[in-house]
Tab-separated table of C-alpha atoms in Angstrom:
chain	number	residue	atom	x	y	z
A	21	UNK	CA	119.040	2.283	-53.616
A	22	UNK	CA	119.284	-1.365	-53.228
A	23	UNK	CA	119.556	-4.544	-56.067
A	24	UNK	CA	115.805	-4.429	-55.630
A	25	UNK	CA	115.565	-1.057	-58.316
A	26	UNK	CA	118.307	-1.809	-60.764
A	27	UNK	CA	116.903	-4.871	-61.622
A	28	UNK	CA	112.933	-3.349	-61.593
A	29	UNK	CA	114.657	-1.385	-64.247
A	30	UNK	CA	115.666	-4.322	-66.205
A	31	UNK	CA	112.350	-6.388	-65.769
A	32	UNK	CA	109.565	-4.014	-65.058
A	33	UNK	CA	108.626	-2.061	-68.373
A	34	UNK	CA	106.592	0.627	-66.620
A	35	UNK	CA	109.552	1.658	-64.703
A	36	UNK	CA	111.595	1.859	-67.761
A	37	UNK	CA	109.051	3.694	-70.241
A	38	UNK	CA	108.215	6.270	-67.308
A	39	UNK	CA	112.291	6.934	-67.125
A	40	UNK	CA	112.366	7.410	-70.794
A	41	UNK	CA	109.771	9.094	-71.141
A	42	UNK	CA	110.626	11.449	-68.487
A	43	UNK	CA	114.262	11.982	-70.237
A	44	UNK	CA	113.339	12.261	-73.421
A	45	UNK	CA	110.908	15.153	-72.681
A	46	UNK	CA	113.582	16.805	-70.636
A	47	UNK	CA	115.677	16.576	-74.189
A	48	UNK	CA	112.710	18.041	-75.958
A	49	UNK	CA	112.340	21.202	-73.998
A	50	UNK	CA	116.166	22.144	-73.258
A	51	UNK	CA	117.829	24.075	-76.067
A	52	UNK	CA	120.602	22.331	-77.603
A	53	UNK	CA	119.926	19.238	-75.493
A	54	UNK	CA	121.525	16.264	-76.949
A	55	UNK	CA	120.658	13.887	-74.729
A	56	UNK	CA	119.700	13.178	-70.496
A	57	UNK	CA	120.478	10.654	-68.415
A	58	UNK	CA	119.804	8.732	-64.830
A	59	UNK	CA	122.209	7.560	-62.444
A	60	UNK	CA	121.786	6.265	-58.809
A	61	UNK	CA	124.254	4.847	-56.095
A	62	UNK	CA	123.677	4.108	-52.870
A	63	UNK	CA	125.393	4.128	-49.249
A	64	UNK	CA	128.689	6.273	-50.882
A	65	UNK	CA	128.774	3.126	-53.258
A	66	UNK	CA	129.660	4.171	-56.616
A	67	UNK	CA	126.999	5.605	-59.373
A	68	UNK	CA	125.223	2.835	-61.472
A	69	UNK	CA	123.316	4.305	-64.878
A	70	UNK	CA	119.773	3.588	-64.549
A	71	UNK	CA	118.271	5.256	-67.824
A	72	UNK	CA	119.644	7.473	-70.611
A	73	UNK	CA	118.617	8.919	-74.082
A	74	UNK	CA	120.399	10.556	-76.685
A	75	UNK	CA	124.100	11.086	-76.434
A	76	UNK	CA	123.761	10.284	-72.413
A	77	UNK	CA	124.184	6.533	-73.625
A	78	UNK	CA	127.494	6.504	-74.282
A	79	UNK	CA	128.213	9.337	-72.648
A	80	UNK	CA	127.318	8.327	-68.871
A	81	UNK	CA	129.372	5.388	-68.680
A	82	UNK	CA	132.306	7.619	-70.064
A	83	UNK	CA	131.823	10.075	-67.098
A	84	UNK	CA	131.421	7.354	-64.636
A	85	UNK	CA	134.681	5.736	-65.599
A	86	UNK	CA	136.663	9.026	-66.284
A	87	UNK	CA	134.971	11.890	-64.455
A	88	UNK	CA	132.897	14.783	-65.111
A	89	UNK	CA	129.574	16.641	-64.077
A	90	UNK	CA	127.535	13.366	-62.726
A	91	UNK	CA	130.722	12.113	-61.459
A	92	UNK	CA	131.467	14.941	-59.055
A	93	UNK	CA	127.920	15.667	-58.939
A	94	UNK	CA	127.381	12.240	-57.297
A	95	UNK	CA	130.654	12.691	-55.112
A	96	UNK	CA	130.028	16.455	-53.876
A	97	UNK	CA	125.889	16.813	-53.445
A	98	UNK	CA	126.326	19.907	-55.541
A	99	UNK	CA	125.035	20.815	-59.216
A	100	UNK	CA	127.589	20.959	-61.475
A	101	UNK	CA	127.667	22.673	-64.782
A	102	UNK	CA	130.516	22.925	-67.624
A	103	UNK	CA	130.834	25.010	-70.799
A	104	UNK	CA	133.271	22.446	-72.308
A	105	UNK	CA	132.881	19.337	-71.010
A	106	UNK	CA	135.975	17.497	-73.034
A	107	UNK	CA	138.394	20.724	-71.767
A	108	UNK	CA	137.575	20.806	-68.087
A	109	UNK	CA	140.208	21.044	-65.682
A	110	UNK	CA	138.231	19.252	-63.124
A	111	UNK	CA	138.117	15.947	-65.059
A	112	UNK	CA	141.185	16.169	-66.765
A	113	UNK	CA	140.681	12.285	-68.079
A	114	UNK	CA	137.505	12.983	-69.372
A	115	UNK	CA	139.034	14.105	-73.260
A	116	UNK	CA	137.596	13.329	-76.696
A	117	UNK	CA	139.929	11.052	-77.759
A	118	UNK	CA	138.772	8.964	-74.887
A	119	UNK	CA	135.189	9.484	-75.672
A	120	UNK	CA	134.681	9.696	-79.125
A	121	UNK	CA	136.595	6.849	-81.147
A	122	UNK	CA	133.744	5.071	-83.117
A	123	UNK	CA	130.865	7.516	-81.931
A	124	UNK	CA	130.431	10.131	-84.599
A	125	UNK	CA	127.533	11.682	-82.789
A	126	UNK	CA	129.832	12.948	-79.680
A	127	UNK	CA	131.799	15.154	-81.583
A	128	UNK	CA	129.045	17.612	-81.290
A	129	UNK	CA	128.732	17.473	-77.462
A	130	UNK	CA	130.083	21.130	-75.767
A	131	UNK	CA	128.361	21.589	-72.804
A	132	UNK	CA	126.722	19.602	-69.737
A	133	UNK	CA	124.829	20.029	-66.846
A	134	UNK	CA	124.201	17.696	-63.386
A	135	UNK	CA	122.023	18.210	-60.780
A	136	UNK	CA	121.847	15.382	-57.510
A	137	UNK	CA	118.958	14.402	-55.526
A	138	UNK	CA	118.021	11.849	-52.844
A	139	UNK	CA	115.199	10.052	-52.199
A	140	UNK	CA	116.012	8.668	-48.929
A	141	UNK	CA	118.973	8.715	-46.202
A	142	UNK	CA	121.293	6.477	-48.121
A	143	UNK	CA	120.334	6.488	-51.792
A	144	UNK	CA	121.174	9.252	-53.934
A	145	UNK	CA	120.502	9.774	-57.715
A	146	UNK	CA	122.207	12.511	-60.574
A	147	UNK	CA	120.209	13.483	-63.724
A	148	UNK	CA	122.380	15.041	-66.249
A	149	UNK	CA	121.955	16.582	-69.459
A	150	UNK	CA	124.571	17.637	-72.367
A	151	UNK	CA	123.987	19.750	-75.219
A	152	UNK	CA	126.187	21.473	-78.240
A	153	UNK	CA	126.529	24.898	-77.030
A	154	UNK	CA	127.124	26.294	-73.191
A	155	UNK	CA	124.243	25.770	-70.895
A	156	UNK	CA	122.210	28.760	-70.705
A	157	UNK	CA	121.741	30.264	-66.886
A	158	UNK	CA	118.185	28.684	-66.495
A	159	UNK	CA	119.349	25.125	-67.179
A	160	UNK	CA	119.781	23.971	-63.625
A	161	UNK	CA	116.559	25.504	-62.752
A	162	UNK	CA	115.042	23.689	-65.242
A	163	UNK	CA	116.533	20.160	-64.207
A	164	UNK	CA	115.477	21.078	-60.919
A	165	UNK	CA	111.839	21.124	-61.786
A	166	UNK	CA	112.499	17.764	-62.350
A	167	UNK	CA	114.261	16.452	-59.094
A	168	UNK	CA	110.818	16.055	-57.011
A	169	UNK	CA	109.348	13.602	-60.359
A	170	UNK	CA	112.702	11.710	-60.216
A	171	UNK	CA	112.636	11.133	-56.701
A	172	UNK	CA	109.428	10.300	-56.526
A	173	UNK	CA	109.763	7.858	-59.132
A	174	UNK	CA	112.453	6.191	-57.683
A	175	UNK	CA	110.917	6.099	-54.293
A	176	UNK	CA	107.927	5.011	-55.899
A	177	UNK	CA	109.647	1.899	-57.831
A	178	UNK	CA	112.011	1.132	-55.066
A	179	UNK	CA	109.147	0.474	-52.562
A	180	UNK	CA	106.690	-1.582	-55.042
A	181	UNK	CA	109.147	-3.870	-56.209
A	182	UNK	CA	110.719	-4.576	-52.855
A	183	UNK	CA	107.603	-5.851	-51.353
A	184	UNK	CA	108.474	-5.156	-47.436
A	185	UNK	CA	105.865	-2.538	-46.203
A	186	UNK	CA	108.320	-1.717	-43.467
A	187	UNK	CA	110.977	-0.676	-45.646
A	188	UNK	CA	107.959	1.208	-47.564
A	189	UNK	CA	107.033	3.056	-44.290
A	190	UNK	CA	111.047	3.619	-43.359
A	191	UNK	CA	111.431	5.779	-46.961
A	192	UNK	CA	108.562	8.012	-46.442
A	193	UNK	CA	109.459	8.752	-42.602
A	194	UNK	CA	113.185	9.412	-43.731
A	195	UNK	CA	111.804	11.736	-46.614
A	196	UNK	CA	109.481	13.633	-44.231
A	197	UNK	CA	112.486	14.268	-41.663
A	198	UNK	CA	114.775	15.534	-44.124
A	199	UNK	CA	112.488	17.795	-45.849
A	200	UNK	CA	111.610	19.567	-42.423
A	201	UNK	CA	115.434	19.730	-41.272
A	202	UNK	CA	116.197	21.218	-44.511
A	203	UNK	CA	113.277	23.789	-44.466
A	204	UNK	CA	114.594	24.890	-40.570
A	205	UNK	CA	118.444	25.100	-42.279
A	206	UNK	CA	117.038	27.111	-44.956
A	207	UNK	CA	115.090	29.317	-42.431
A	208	UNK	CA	118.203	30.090	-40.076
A	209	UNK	CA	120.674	30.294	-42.756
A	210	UNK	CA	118.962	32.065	-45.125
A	211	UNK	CA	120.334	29.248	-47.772
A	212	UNK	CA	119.154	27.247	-51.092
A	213	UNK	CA	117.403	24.137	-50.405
A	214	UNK	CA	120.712	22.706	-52.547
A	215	UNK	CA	122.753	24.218	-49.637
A	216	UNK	CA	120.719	23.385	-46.939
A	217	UNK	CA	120.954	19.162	-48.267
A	218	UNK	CA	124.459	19.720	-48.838
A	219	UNK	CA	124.724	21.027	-44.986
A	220	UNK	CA	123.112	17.945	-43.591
A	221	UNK	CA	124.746	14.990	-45.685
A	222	UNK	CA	128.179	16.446	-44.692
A	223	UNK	CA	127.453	16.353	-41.293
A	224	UNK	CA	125.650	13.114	-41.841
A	225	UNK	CA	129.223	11.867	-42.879
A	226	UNK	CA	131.209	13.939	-40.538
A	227	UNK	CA	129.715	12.649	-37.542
A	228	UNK	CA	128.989	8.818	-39.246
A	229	UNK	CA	125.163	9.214	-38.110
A	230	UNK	CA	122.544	8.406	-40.481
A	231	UNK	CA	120.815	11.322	-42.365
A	232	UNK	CA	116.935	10.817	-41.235
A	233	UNK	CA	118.585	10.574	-37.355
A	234	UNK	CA	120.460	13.695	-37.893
A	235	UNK	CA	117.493	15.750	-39.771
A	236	UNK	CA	115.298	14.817	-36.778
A	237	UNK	CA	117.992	15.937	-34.015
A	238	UNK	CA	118.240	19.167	-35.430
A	239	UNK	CA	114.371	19.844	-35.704
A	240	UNK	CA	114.100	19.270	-31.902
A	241	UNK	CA	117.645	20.686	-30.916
A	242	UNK	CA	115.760	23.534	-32.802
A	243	UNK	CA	112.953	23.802	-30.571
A	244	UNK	CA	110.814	22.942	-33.522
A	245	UNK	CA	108.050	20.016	-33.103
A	246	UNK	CA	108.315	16.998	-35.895
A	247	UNK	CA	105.496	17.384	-38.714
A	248	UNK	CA	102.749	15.223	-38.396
A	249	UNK	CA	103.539	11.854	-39.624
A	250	UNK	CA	100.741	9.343	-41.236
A	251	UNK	CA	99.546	7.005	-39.521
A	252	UNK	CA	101.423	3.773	-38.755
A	253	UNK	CA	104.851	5.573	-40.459
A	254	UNK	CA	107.577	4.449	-37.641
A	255	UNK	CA	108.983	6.896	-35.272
A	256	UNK	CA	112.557	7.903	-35.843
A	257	UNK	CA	114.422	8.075	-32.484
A	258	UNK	CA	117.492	9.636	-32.944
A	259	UNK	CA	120.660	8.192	-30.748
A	260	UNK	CA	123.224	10.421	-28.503
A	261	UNK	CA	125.757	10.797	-31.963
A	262	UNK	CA	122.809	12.313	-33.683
A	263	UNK	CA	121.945	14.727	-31.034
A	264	UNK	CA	125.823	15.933	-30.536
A	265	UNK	CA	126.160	15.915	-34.357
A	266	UNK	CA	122.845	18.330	-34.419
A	267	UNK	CA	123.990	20.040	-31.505
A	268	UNK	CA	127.604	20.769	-33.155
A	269	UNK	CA	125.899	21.991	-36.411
A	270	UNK	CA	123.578	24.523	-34.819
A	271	UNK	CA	126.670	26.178	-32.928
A	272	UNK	CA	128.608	26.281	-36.289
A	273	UNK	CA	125.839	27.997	-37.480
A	274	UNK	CA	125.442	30.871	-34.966
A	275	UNK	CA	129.260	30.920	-35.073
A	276	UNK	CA	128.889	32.320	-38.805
C-alpha cells in the first residue's frame, strides 16, 4: 500500500462509494452487525483506516490506538474473533471507559470479528466487523466471502491511481505467485488457505526475503512448474535467500 491509495481514497469518489458501499452491505446482511470497517498498512508499517460505517468509525481508530481484533489481526495474519470485545484479555487497554465517553452508540457494541488479507507482497489490509451480541460461528466465513472483492478493489485502485504500468504488472505477477505457493502449501499440508498465507509471510519475515520471491522458490523447490503468466507480466527470479528460505520450509514440513 503506498501514499498513492490513501489519498485515491480522499480524492477519488468512486473509490470511496465502492468501499462504502461494499461495508455497508456487509452491515446489512450480518446479524447484529453494528458497523464494518477497512484498514490497510503496508511493509509491517502500522494500520491506517481506509473506510468505515456504523460504529467502525469511532471504533477503528480506538482499536488502532489501544488494541483489539484488527489490531492483532493486522500484527498476526490470523482472523481474530471476540465475544466481548471491551473484556478481552488480549487487549487489556481496549476498555469502555476508554471508548465510550461522549459516544452513546458504543455502549451497545459486544462482539467483533477481523479477518486480514493481502493484495500484494508488502501491503496488507483487515476488514472488521462488530455487532451487539457474540459472533455467530459463520461470521468469519462470511467476511471471507468478502476478502477476494476487497483485494481486488484495492489492487484495482492502487494500480489506476498510481499511473506506472510497471508497478501495475509487478502486483498481478506477485498475486499470481502467491496464490500458487499457497495452493501447493495447502496441498502438502493439508491446511486452510488462512494457514497456508500465514505459513509463507512468516517465513517471508523469518528469512527477510520478499513474499512473491519466496512463493515462487517454493513452487519450483516443489517440482511444480509456475502458472502461466499474461503476457508482458515480468518474470520473478527469485535470489539464493529465497531458495534456502523455500528450501528450509519444505524440510520443516516433512519434519511434521
Amino acid at each position: 500500500m503506498t501514499e498513492t491509495l490513501m489519498n485515491a481514497a480522499d480524492r477519488w469518489r468512486p473509490l470511496t462509494e465502492l468501499l462504502q458501499a461494499l461495508l455497508e452491505q456487509i452491515t446489512g446482511e450480518l446479524p447484529g452487525c453494528l458497523g464494518a470497517g477497512l484498514t490497510v498498512g503496508h511493509a509491517g508499517g502500522p494500520p491506517r483506516v481506509l473506510a468505515a460505517t456504523g460504529v467502525a468509525t469511532e471504533l477503528l481508530p480506538a482499536q488502532l490506538a489501544h488494541g483489539g481484533p484488527v489490531a492483532v489481526a493486522a500484527g498476526s495474519g490470523a482472523p481474530v474473533t471476540t465475544d466481548d470485545l471491551f473484556a478481552d484479555e488480549r487487549w487489556p487497554g481496549l476498555t469502555r471507559d476508554v471508548v465510550l465517553d461522549g459516544h452513546p452508540e458504543l455502549p451497545r457494541v459486544r462482539g467483533a470479528a477481523a479477518v486480514p488479507g493481502l493484495w500484494d507482497d508488502t501491503s496488507a489490509f483487515v476488514l472488521s466487523a462488530s455487532f451487539d451480541r457474540p459472533p455467530g460461528a459463520g461470521i468469519l466465513a462470511h467476511l471471507r466471502r468478502y476478502e477476494k472483492l476487497t483485494e481486488t478493489t484495492l489492487l484495482v485502485a492502487e494500480t489506476a491511481t498510481a499511473g506506472d504500468p510497471d508497478q501495475t504488472l509487478d502486483l498481478l505477477a506477485s498475486r499470481a505467485a502467491i496464490e500458487q505457493a499457497k495452493g501447493a502449501i495447502i496441498a502438502v499440508r493439508r491446511c486452510s488457505p488462512d494457514e497456508a498465507w500465514q505459513t509463507l509471510r512468516r517465513a517471508s519475515q523469518e528469512f527477510n526475503v520478499k513474499v512473491r520471491e519466496l512463493a515462487v522458490a517454493l513452487v519450483e523447490h516443489l517440482g511444480g512448474p509456475l502458472g502461466p503468466q499474461p503476457h508482458g507480466v515480468p518474470e520473478i527470479r527469485p535470489g539464493a535467500p529465497a531458495h534456502h528460505a523455500a528450501g528450509r520450509l519444505w524440510s520443516a514440513f516433512t519434519a511434521e
